[in-house]
Amino acid sequence: MEGTFWALVPPIIAIVLALITKEVYSSLFVGILVGSAFVANFNVMGTLNTIFSDGIVAQLADSYNVGILVFLVFLGIIVSLMNKAGGSIGAQLATVLLGVLIFIDDYFNCLTVGSVMRPVADRHNVSRAKLAYLIDATAAPVCIIAPISSWAAAVTSYAPEGTNGLLLFIRAIPYNYYALLTILMMVLITVLKVDYGPMAKHEKNAAKGDLFTVPAPPYGDDEVKGNGTVIDLVLPIIALIICCVFGMIYSGGFFDGEGFIDAFANSDASVGLVLGSFLALVITLLVYRLRRVLKFKECMESLTEGFKAMVPAIMILVLAWTLKSVTLSLGADTYVADLVSGSAQSLQNFLPAIVFVIAVGLAFATGTSWGTFGILIPICLNAFPLENGNPLSIICVSACMAGAVCGDHCSPISDTTIMSSAGAQCDHIAHVSTQMPYAMTAAAISFVTYIVAGFVKNWIVSLIVGIAVMVVVIFMLNYVMNKSDDKEPEKSTT
């Protein structure tokens, strides 16, 4: 089964079960069980060893993964402190600033923006599903076009030896159509108030006061307390941003003589975010005590409350990492690599669109965009070396990045999708099912745009085509949704 389509069967089973049963923990575990049975050739003890020793325990023993979990806990504690202090009151003043500034890391983006926006969204009757979509769509799609981000660092690390990875990343930004069109789509659907698919039901229910539509997820108490002011929200967030940047460049060797850009490119996101979030937590505690916003006992209570609030996200992450590990053990990367290599020369002009679709499928099935970069970027650059000056090399690299972000955006086992649900405190399956039509709309238009780019090899022309198609599609959806609303029969008053 190794290196064949069977390698993709376990994540497909987990995803299908999650969408059918609306229950993510058991679905992920079944996927892990099936994949582990494949790896162990259906030997019972071998399957159990693969699940636990080589799977869950190994993932929890990985220093990078543990760092991300510790970062989640620290962030949960900061959010709990902000809620106790009442810092989320007046958050509208800081929302625009946050949306622009938090491009450093998608994990950081999801949970920080979520904690700030929840009280604002609740007051304006925005459904938690819509909030989760907006958080998710401004996380990875924004990070993948930001040169100073952990995503830029990941992409540059996959560049061939002797290639300026950061320059490659920057040159690929104009061709990253999924990210650019997703941002445009969010603006259009927000301004025109266009909701379709399952999201329309969630938004209609939210307008009547039901923010969840489905039973509320098992997160901690989200009630805002205390008499904090806007500054009690802004200071912790500014501290978090500055400290996380400091942590990232520190882990990249900035204080050992590396330049700022090189240090960011070489940074360890796990180490940097743990250091940054811990420093921000200490600063938040000191500020709240000095300003007498919270008592010492209330600060200490937030330690356990913040941890408890992140337990659901931590459980899903550990299971998702284990499933990802099992899938890669079955050689999913080899299978996909062979598919791409086989079509590279015969379908040159269509290759950007093909790479985009394959990257979407691989990232969706494995839940990892960074892993998709690692598999596909070297293949694209081997097929079309940069030194030959073929513009398809940059276009295909960007198509790989865009497809990976799209698949990551849609996948129920993706870290970013899971943390967007946690940030919005939205039921995870509700988030996945409601955002899927939106993501697929942007993906379909991106696919058409990559076909155009493969022939014209000009980012301006192809981007204009993509923007035009997106605008037409959204206006058509707006027209159709308004017509369907007009046709709804009025309720009888008798």
Short mmCIF file of C-alpha atoms in Angstrom, two decimals:
data_model
loop_
_atom_site.label_atom_id
_atom_site.label_comp_id
_atom_site.label_asym_id
_atom_site.label_seq_id
_atom_site.Cartn_x
_atom_site.Cartn_y
_atom_site.Cartn_z
CA MET A 1 0.00 0.00 0.00
CA GLU A 2 3.00 2.31 0.47
CA GLY A 3 3.38 4.99 -2.19
CA THR A 4 -0.04 4.27 -3.73
CA PHE A 5 -3.51 5.81 -3.58
CA TRP A 6 -4.11 3.71 -0.43
CA ALA A 7 -1.83 6.15 1.41
CA LEU A 8 -4.55 8.80 1.08
CA VAL A 9 -7.39 6.52 2.23
CA PRO A 10 -6.99 7.04 6.05
CA PRO A 11 -7.34 10.87 5.94
CA ILE A 12 -10.17 10.56 3.42
CA ILE A 13 -12.00 8.22 5.81
CA ALA A 14 -11.46 10.63 8.73
CA ILE A 15 -12.71 13.61 6.74
CA VAL A 16 -15.79 11.83 5.35
CA LEU A 17 -16.71 10.47 8.81
CA ALA A 18 -16.27 13.92 10.38
CA LEU A 19 -18.60 15.50 7.82
CA ILE A 20 -21.20 12.72 8.20
CA THR A 21 -21.17 12.23 11.97
CA LYS A 22 -20.39 15.85 12.91
CA GLU A 23 -17.99 14.41 15.53
CA VAL A 24 -14.31 15.06 14.98
CA TYR A 25 -12.53 13.12 17.77
CA SER A 26 -13.82 9.65 16.88
CA SER A 27 -13.50 10.37 13.13
CA LEU A 28 -9.83 11.26 13.48
CA PHE A 29 -9.18 8.20 15.62
CA VAL A 30 -10.84 5.89 13.09
CA GLY A 31 -8.63 7.39 10.37
CA ILE A 32 -5.57 6.79 12.57
CA LEU A 33 -6.71 3.21 13.26
CA VAL A 34 -7.14 2.41 9.56
CA GLY A 35 -3.82 4.00 8.59
CA SER A 36 -1.98 2.23 11.41
CA ALA A 37 -3.47 -1.11 10.30
CA PHE A 38 -2.16 -0.43 6.79
CA VAL A 39 1.31 0.43 8.13
CA ALA A 40 1.43 -2.72 10.32
CA ASN A 41 -0.01 -5.00 7.64
CA PHE A 42 -3.06 -5.58 9.87
CA ASN A 43 -1.00 -7.03 12.74
CA VAL A 44 -2.92 -6.22 15.95
CA MET A 45 0.05 -5.38 18.21
CA GLY A 46 1.82 -3.63 15.35
CA THR A 47 -1.29 -1.50 14.80
CA LEU A 48 -1.46 -0.53 18.48
CA ASN A 49 2.26 0.34 18.52
CA THR A 50 1.81 2.50 15.41
CA ILE A 51 -1.14 4.33 16.99
CA PHE A 52 0.47 5.04 20.34
CA SER A 53 4.26 4.59 20.36
CA ASP A 54 4.92 5.77 16.81
CA GLY A 55 1.88 8.03 16.68
CA ILE A 56 0.38 9.90 19.63
CA VAL A 57 3.38 9.54 21.98
CA ALA A 58 5.86 10.40 19.23
CA GLN A 59 3.88 13.52 18.30
CA LEU A 60 3.77 14.64 21.93
CA ALA A 61 7.52 13.95 22.21
CA ASP A 62 8.27 16.20 19.22
CA SER A 63 9.70 19.46 20.54
CA TYR A 64 8.12 21.54 17.77
CA ASN A 65 4.64 20.15 18.46
CA VAL A 66 5.02 20.61 22.22
CA GLY A 67 6.08 24.20 21.61
CA ILE A 68 2.89 24.86 19.63
CA LEU A 69 0.79 23.32 22.43
CA VAL A 70 2.57 25.44 25.07
CA PHE A 71 1.99 28.50 22.89
CA LEU A 72 -1.72 27.63 22.75
CA VAL A 73 -1.88 27.36 26.55
CA PHE A 74 -0.11 30.71 27.09
CA LEU A 75 -2.40 32.36 24.55
CA GLY A 76 -5.46 30.81 26.24
CA ILE A 77 -4.31 32.24 29.58
CA ILE A 78 -3.81 35.73 28.07
CA VAL A 79 -7.31 35.56 26.54
CA SER A 80 -8.75 34.48 29.89
CA LEU A 81 -7.01 37.40 31.63
CA MET A 82 -8.33 39.84 29.01
CA ASN A 83 -11.88 38.54 29.47
CA LYS A 84 -11.65 38.79 33.27
CA ALA A 85 -10.32 42.32 32.98
CA GLY A 86 -13.06 43.33 30.58
CA GLY A 87 -10.43 44.31 28.06
CA SER A 88 -12.56 43.14 25.15
CA ILE A 89 -14.98 45.99 25.80
CA GLY A 90 -14.42 48.57 23.07
CA ALA A 91 -12.60 46.07 20.88
CA GLN A 92 -13.99 47.61 17.66
CA LEU A 93 -11.37 50.32 18.06
CA ALA A 94 -8.56 47.78 17.76
CA THR A 95 -10.06 45.36 15.22
CA VAL A 96 -8.84 47.10 12.04
CA LEU A 97 -5.35 47.46 13.51
CA LEU A 98 -5.27 43.75 14.38
CA GLY A 99 -6.38 42.65 10.93
CA VAL A 100 -3.47 44.55 9.38
CA LEU A 101 -0.76 43.75 11.91
CA ILE A 102 -1.24 40.06 12.70
CA PHE A 103 0.41 38.50 9.66
CA ILE A 104 3.37 37.02 11.54
CA ASP A 105 1.91 33.55 12.08
CA ASP A 106 -1.41 31.87 11.35
CA TYR A 107 -1.67 30.25 14.80
CA PHE A 108 -1.08 33.61 16.42
CA ASN A 109 -3.58 35.23 14.05
CA CYS A 110 -6.40 32.71 14.60
CA LEU A 111 -6.47 32.81 18.38
CA THR A 112 -5.65 36.49 18.92
CA VAL A 113 -8.12 37.85 16.35
CA GLY A 114 -10.73 35.40 17.63
CA SER A 115 -10.38 36.53 21.23
CA VAL A 116 -10.75 40.18 20.22
CA MET A 117 -13.54 39.77 17.70
CA ARG A 118 -15.87 37.41 19.60
CA PRO A 119 -17.46 40.06 21.84
CA VAL A 120 -17.79 42.49 18.91
CA ALA A 121 -19.26 39.86 16.60
CA ASP A 122 -21.68 38.68 19.31
CA ARG A 123 -22.97 42.21 19.89
CA HIS A 124 -23.64 42.57 16.15
CA ASN A 125 -25.31 39.14 15.83
CA VAL A 126 -22.60 37.66 13.60
CA SER A 127 -22.74 33.87 13.73
CA ARG A 128 -19.77 32.03 15.22
CA ALA A 129 -19.47 30.10 11.93
CA LYS A 130 -19.08 33.36 9.97
CA LEU A 131 -16.57 34.65 12.50
CA ALA A 132 -14.57 31.41 12.24
CA TYR A 133 -14.53 31.71 8.43
CA LEU A 134 -13.31 35.31 8.54
CA ILE A 135 -10.58 34.35 11.02
CA ASP A 136 -9.51 31.35 8.94
CA ALA A 137 -9.55 33.32 5.69
CA THR A 138 -7.35 36.07 7.15
CA ALA A 139 -4.85 33.66 8.70
CA ALA A 140 -3.02 31.49 6.15
CA PRO A 141 -4.05 33.54 3.06
CA VAL A 142 -2.57 36.67 4.65
CA CYS A 143 0.54 34.94 6.03
CA ILE A 144 1.36 33.37 2.65
CA ILE A 145 1.70 36.82 1.00
CA ALA A 146 3.57 38.45 3.92
CA PRO A 147 7.38 38.31 3.48
CA ILE A 148 7.90 38.67 7.23
CA SER A 149 6.01 35.66 8.54
CA SER A 150 6.60 32.12 9.71
CA TRP A 151 5.09 30.94 6.39
CA ALA A 152 7.68 32.87 4.41
CA ALA A 153 10.33 31.21 6.56
CA ALA A 154 8.86 27.78 5.79
CA VAL A 155 8.77 28.37 2.03
CA THR A 156 12.31 29.76 1.93
CA SER A 157 13.57 26.68 3.74
CA TYR A 158 12.41 24.52 0.81
CA ALA A 159 14.28 26.54 -1.83
CA PRO A 160 17.18 24.70 -3.53
CA GLU A 161 20.69 25.29 -2.22
CA GLY A 162 22.18 28.45 -3.71
CA THR A 163 18.75 30.02 -4.29
CA ASN A 164 17.62 33.13 -2.41
CA GLY A 165 14.53 31.65 -0.81
CA LEU A 166 13.09 34.97 0.36
CA LEU A 167 13.45 36.48 -3.12
CA LEU A 168 11.69 33.41 -4.55
CA PHE A 169 8.85 33.91 -2.05
CA ILE A 170 8.49 37.62 -2.90
CA ARG A 171 8.49 36.95 -6.67
CA ALA A 172 5.72 34.37 -6.17
CA ILE A 173 3.37 36.74 -4.26
CA PRO A 174 1.68 38.34 -7.34
CA TYR A 175 0.83 34.85 -8.66
CA ASN A 176 -0.69 33.67 -5.37
CA TYR A 177 -4.22 33.95 -6.70
CA TYR A 178 -6.04 31.95 -4.05
CA ALA A 179 -4.77 34.21 -1.26
CA LEU A 180 -5.41 37.44 -3.19
CA LEU A 181 -8.86 36.39 -4.43
CA THR A 182 -9.89 35.11 -0.99
CA ILE A 183 -9.15 38.52 0.51
CA LEU A 184 -11.13 40.20 -2.30
CA MET A 185 -13.97 37.74 -1.75
CA MET A 186 -14.16 38.54 1.97
CA VAL A 187 -14.45 42.25 1.20
CA LEU A 188 -17.19 41.67 -1.40
CA ILE A 189 -19.33 39.30 0.67
CA THR A 190 -19.03 41.61 3.69
CA VAL A 191 -19.96 44.79 1.79
CA LEU A 192 -22.75 43.16 -0.22
CA LYS A 193 -23.87 40.93 2.71
CA VAL A 194 -23.79 37.80 0.55
CA ASP A 195 -24.24 34.50 2.38
CA TYR A 196 -24.88 31.18 0.68
CA GLY A 197 -24.70 27.47 1.42
CA PRO A 198 -24.95 26.36 5.09
CA MET A 199 -23.57 29.76 6.15
CA ALA A 200 -26.83 31.46 5.11
CA LYS A 201 -28.75 29.40 7.70
CA HIS A 202 -26.22 30.25 10.43
CA GLU A 203 -26.41 33.97 9.65
CA LYS A 204 -30.23 33.96 9.61
CA ASN A 205 -30.29 32.22 12.97
CA ALA A 206 -27.69 34.63 14.36
CA ALA A 207 -29.90 37.56 13.37
CA LYS A 208 -32.56 36.00 15.65
CA GLY A 209 -30.08 35.61 18.51
CA ASP A 210 -28.85 32.02 17.95
CA LEU A 211 -25.13 32.49 17.29
CA PHE A 212 -24.29 28.78 17.05
CA THR A 213 -27.21 27.03 15.22
CA VAL A 214 -25.67 23.77 16.49
CA PRO A 215 -24.98 23.03 20.20
CA ALA A 216 -22.28 25.31 21.58
CA PRO A 217 -18.76 23.76 21.66
CA PRO A 218 -17.18 22.74 24.98
CA TYR A 219 -15.02 25.81 25.51
CA GLY A 220 -14.55 27.78 28.67
CA ASP A 221 -16.65 30.65 29.92
CA ASP A 222 -16.50 33.46 27.36
CA GLU A 223 -18.23 36.06 29.50
CA VAL A 224 -16.47 39.41 29.62
CA LYS A 225 -16.11 40.67 33.18
CA GLY A 226 -14.42 43.50 35.03
CA ASN A 227 -14.19 47.19 34.23
CA GLY A 228 -11.17 47.22 31.95
CA THR A 229 -10.76 49.81 29.23
CA VAL A 230 -9.54 49.63 25.64
CA ILE A 231 -5.92 49.95 26.81
CA ASP A 232 -6.30 46.72 28.78
CA LEU A 233 -7.01 45.00 25.47
CA VAL A 234 -4.48 46.86 23.35
CA LEU A 235 -1.45 46.52 25.65
CA PRO A 236 -1.47 42.69 25.88
CA ILE A 237 -1.92 42.40 22.11
CA ILE A 238 0.87 44.88 21.32
CA ALA A 239 3.06 43.03 23.82
CA LEU A 240 2.17 39.74 22.13
CA ILE A 241 3.08 41.06 18.67
CA ILE A 242 6.38 42.64 19.74
CA CYS A 243 7.42 39.71 21.92
CA CYS A 244 6.59 37.13 19.24
CA VAL A 245 8.65 39.04 16.67
CA PHE A 246 11.47 39.18 19.24
CA GLY A 247 11.13 35.44 19.89
CA MET A 248 11.17 34.62 16.16
CA ILE A 249 14.31 36.63 15.35
CA TYR A 250 16.01 35.36 18.52
CA SER A 251 15.42 31.75 17.45
CA GLY A 252 16.79 32.65 14.00
CA GLY A 253 20.11 33.92 15.35
CA PHE A 254 19.54 37.69 15.17
CA PHE A 255 21.53 38.27 18.36
CA ASP A 256 24.34 36.08 17.04
CA GLY A 257 24.97 38.40 14.12
CA GLU A 258 22.32 37.38 11.55
CA GLY A 259 20.46 40.16 9.72
CA PHE A 260 16.77 40.74 10.55
CA ILE A 261 15.44 39.19 7.31
CA ASP A 262 17.79 36.20 7.50
CA ALA A 263 16.98 35.67 11.17
CA PHE A 264 13.27 35.64 10.40
CA ALA A 265 13.80 33.28 7.47
CA ASN A 266 15.80 30.89 9.69
CA SER A 267 13.54 31.18 12.74
CA ASP A 268 11.93 28.31 14.60
CA ALA A 269 8.25 29.28 14.86
CA SER A 270 7.65 26.90 17.78
CA VAL A 271 10.48 28.30 19.92
CA GLY A 272 9.82 31.90 18.93
CA LEU A 273 6.10 31.80 19.66
CA VAL A 274 6.60 30.08 23.03
CA LEU A 275 9.16 32.69 24.12
CA GLY A 276 7.03 35.55 22.79
CA SER A 277 3.77 34.38 24.33
CA PHE A 278 5.44 33.71 27.70
CA LEU A 279 6.97 37.21 27.80
CA ALA A 280 3.62 38.70 26.74
CA LEU A 281 1.88 36.75 29.53
CA VAL A 282 4.32 38.10 32.13
CA ILE A 283 3.85 41.65 30.82
CA THR A 284 0.04 41.25 30.88
CA LEU A 285 0.10 40.01 34.48
CA LEU A 286 2.34 42.91 35.55
CA VAL A 287 0.22 45.51 33.74
CA TYR A 288 -3.05 44.21 35.21
CA ARG A 289 -1.61 44.11 38.73
CA LEU A 290 -0.01 47.56 38.49
CA ARG A 291 -3.23 49.02 37.12
CA ARG A 292 -5.19 47.04 39.74
CA VAL A 293 -7.50 45.71 37.06
CA LEU A 294 -7.41 42.18 38.53
CA LYS A 295 -6.60 40.78 41.94
CA PHE A 296 -3.73 38.30 42.30
CA LYS A 297 -6.19 35.45 42.93
CA GLU A 298 -8.10 36.26 39.72
CA CYS A 299 -4.84 36.25 37.77
CA MET A 300 -3.95 32.81 39.10
CA GLU A 301 -7.45 31.48 38.33
CA SER A 302 -6.89 32.45 34.70
CA LEU A 303 -3.97 30.03 34.47
CA THR A 304 -6.24 26.99 34.79
CA GLU A 305 -9.17 28.58 32.94
CA GLY A 306 -6.97 29.43 29.97
CA PHE A 307 -5.60 25.89 29.87
CA LYS A 308 -9.09 24.35 30.06
CA ALA A 309 -10.33 26.59 27.25
CA MET A 310 -7.65 25.16 24.93
CA VAL A 311 -8.13 21.45 25.77
CA PRO A 312 -10.53 20.74 22.84
CA ALA A 313 -8.14 22.36 20.35
CA ILE A 314 -5.16 20.50 21.86
CA MET A 315 -6.96 17.13 21.60
CA ILE A 316 -7.87 17.69 17.96
CA LEU A 317 -4.35 18.89 17.12
CA VAL A 318 -2.67 15.84 18.65
CA LEU A 319 -5.02 13.47 16.77
CA ALA A 320 -4.56 15.44 13.53
CA TRP A 321 -0.75 15.34 13.86
CA THR A 322 -0.90 11.59 14.46
CA LEU A 323 -3.08 11.03 11.38
CA LYS A 324 -0.69 13.19 9.35
CA SER A 325 2.28 11.12 10.56
CA VAL A 326 0.57 7.83 9.66
CA THR A 327 -0.37 9.16 6.21
CA LEU A 328 3.21 10.19 5.45
CA SER A 329 4.46 6.83 6.74
CA LEU A 330 2.37 5.23 4.00
CA GLY A 331 4.23 7.29 1.38
CA ALA A 332 1.55 9.80 0.39
CA ASP A 333 4.32 12.25 -0.55
CA THR A 334 5.93 9.72 -2.92
CA TYR A 335 2.61 8.97 -4.60
CA VAL A 336 1.85 12.66 -5.20
CA ALA A 337 5.42 13.42 -6.33
CA ASP A 338 5.17 10.74 -9.01
CA LEU A 339 1.87 12.19 -10.24
CA VAL A 340 3.34 15.67 -10.67
CA SER A 341 6.61 14.51 -12.26
CA GLY A 342 4.72 12.43 -14.80
CA SER A 343 2.73 15.39 -16.12
CA ALA A 344 5.42 18.09 -15.92
CA GLN A 345 6.67 18.10 -19.51
CA SER A 346 3.59 16.88 -21.40
CA LEU A 347 1.22 19.59 -20.10
CA GLN A 348 3.48 22.59 -19.58
CA ASN A 349 0.95 25.39 -20.05
CA PHE A 350 -1.61 23.64 -17.88
CA LEU A 351 0.93 22.69 -15.21
CA PRO A 352 0.24 25.67 -12.86
CA ALA A 353 -3.44 24.68 -12.73
CA ILE A 354 -2.51 20.99 -12.29
CA VAL A 355 -0.04 21.80 -9.49
CA PHE A 356 -2.71 23.93 -7.82
CA VAL A 357 -5.26 21.08 -7.84
CA ILE A 358 -2.74 18.50 -6.62
CA ALA A 359 -1.58 20.84 -3.82
CA VAL A 360 -5.22 21.40 -2.78
CA GLY A 361 -5.85 17.66 -2.63
CA LEU A 362 -2.63 16.84 -0.77
CA ALA A 363 -3.04 19.63 1.81
CA PHE A 364 -6.71 18.73 2.28
CA ALA A 365 -5.97 15.05 2.83
CA THR A 366 -2.94 15.50 5.09
CA GLY A 367 -3.96 18.73 6.83
CA THR A 368 -0.56 20.31 6.28
CA SER A 369 0.29 23.14 3.91
CA TRP A 370 3.93 23.27 5.00
CA GLY A 371 4.34 19.57 4.25
CA THR A 372 2.80 20.20 0.83
CA PHE A 373 5.38 22.94 0.18
CA GLY A 374 8.15 20.51 1.06
CA ILE A 375 6.85 17.88 -1.38
CA LEU A 376 5.87 20.00 -4.39
CA ILE A 377 8.20 23.04 -4.48
CA PRO A 378 11.38 20.99 -5.13
CA ILE A 379 9.52 19.02 -7.84
CA CYS A 380 8.37 22.22 -9.58
CA LEU A 381 11.86 23.72 -9.49
CA ASN A 382 13.39 20.50 -10.83
CA ALA A 383 10.94 20.51 -13.74
CA PHE A 384 11.50 24.22 -14.46
CA PRO A 385 14.85 25.37 -12.97
CA LEU A 386 15.02 29.02 -11.97
CA GLU A 387 18.35 29.52 -13.76
CA ASN A 388 16.71 28.74 -17.12
CA GLY A 389 14.58 31.86 -16.80
CA ASN A 390 11.32 30.03 -17.52
CA PRO A 391 8.49 32.06 -15.89
CA LEU A 392 6.62 28.80 -15.26
CA SER A 393 9.04 28.06 -12.40
CA ILE A 394 7.75 31.03 -10.36
CA ILE A 395 4.13 30.48 -11.43
CA CYS A 396 4.23 26.78 -10.44
CA VAL A 397 5.86 27.55 -7.07
CA SER A 398 3.13 30.10 -6.39
CA ALA A 399 0.43 27.64 -7.55
CA CYS A 400 1.85 25.12 -5.09
CA MET A 401 1.72 27.69 -2.26
CA ALA A 402 -1.80 28.80 -3.20
CA GLY A 403 -3.10 25.23 -3.48
CA ALA A 404 -1.52 24.27 -0.17
CA VAL A 405 -3.22 27.22 1.53
CA CYS A 406 -6.55 26.34 -0.11
CA GLY A 407 -6.39 22.69 0.97
CA ASP A 408 -5.28 23.72 4.44
CA HIS A 409 -8.14 26.23 4.55
CA CYS A 410 -10.73 23.54 3.75
CA SER A 411 -9.36 20.55 5.66
CA PRO A 412 -11.06 19.60 8.94
CA ILE A 413 -7.75 18.13 10.18
CA SER A 414 -5.68 21.26 9.46
CA ASP A 415 -4.02 23.02 12.41
CA THR A 416 -5.24 26.41 11.17
CA THR A 417 -8.83 25.24 10.66
CA ILE A 418 -8.86 23.73 14.15
CA MET A 419 -7.50 26.89 15.74
CA SER A 420 -9.90 29.11 13.81
CA SER A 421 -12.72 27.10 15.39
CA ALA A 422 -11.04 27.52 18.78
CA GLY A 423 -10.48 31.23 18.24
CA ALA A 424 -14.13 31.82 17.35
CA GLN A 425 -15.27 29.19 19.90
CA CYS A 426 -17.33 27.66 17.10
CA ASP A 427 -18.30 24.01 16.64
CA HIS A 428 -15.49 22.61 14.49
CA ILE A 429 -17.63 20.67 12.01
CA ALA A 430 -19.98 23.65 11.68
CA HIS A 431 -16.97 25.79 10.76
CA VAL A 432 -15.73 23.28 8.17
CA SER A 433 -19.12 22.73 6.51
CA THR A 434 -20.03 26.43 6.36
CA GLN A 435 -16.73 27.70 4.99
CA MET A 436 -16.33 24.95 2.36
CA PRO A 437 -18.59 26.59 -0.30
CA TYR A 438 -16.73 29.90 0.14
CA ALA A 439 -13.30 28.29 -0.13
CA MET A 440 -14.38 26.20 -3.13
CA THR A 441 -15.67 29.31 -4.91
CA ALA A 442 -12.29 31.02 -4.50
CA ALA A 443 -10.52 27.76 -5.49
CA ALA A 444 -12.53 27.34 -8.71
CA ILE A 445 -11.82 30.92 -9.78
CA SER A 446 -8.14 30.49 -8.87
CA PHE A 447 -7.99 27.34 -11.03
CA VAL A 448 -9.28 29.30 -14.04
CA THR A 449 -6.80 32.09 -13.30
CA TYR A 450 -3.88 29.61 -13.22
CA ILE A 451 -4.93 28.25 -16.62
CA VAL A 452 -4.75 31.81 -17.95
CA ALA A 453 -1.40 32.38 -16.21
CA GLY A 454 0.05 29.20 -17.75
CA PHE A 455 -0.55 30.61 -21.24
CA VAL A 456 -0.02 34.39 -20.89
CA LYS A 457 2.73 34.10 -18.21
CA ASN A 458 1.89 37.61 -17.00
CA TRP A 459 0.63 38.08 -13.43
CA ILE A 460 -1.16 41.39 -14.17
CA VAL A 461 -3.28 40.03 -17.03
CA SER A 462 -4.19 36.81 -15.22
CA LEU A 463 -4.94 38.61 -11.93
CA ILE A 464 -7.26 41.04 -13.74
CA VAL A 465 -9.09 38.04 -15.22
CA GLY A 466 -9.36 36.44 -11.75
CA ILE A 467 -10.66 39.66 -10.16
CA ALA A 468 -13.21 40.15 -12.95
CA VAL A 469 -14.51 36.58 -12.61
CA MET A 470 -14.69 36.90 -8.81
CA VAL A 471 -16.68 40.15 -9.00
CA VAL A 472 -19.11 38.67 -11.55
CA VAL A 473 -19.60 35.49 -9.48
CA ILE A 474 -20.26 37.37 -6.22
CA PHE A 475 -22.73 39.74 -7.88
CA MET A 476 -24.51 36.74 -9.46
CA LEU A 477 -24.66 35.01 -6.07
CA ASN A 478 -26.01 38.22 -4.54
CA TYR A 479 -28.71 38.40 -7.23
CA VAL A 480 -29.66 34.72 -6.81
CA MET A 481 -29.80 34.93 -3.00
CA ASN A 482 -31.95 38.08 -3.14
CA LYS A 483 -34.34 36.39 -5.61
CA SER A 484 -34.65 33.33 -3.37
CA ASP A 485 -35.36 35.56 -0.35
CA ASP A 486 -38.09 37.35 -2.32
CA LYS A 487 -39.71 34.01 -3.21
CA GLU A 488 -39.92 32.82 0.41
CA PRO A 489 -43.63 32.74 1.33
CA GLU A 490 -44.72 35.13 4.05
CA LYS A 491 -45.87 33.50 7.25
CA SER A 492 -49.63 33.58 7.76
CA THR A 493 -50.87 35.91 10.46
CA THR A 494 -54.07 33.90 10.98
#
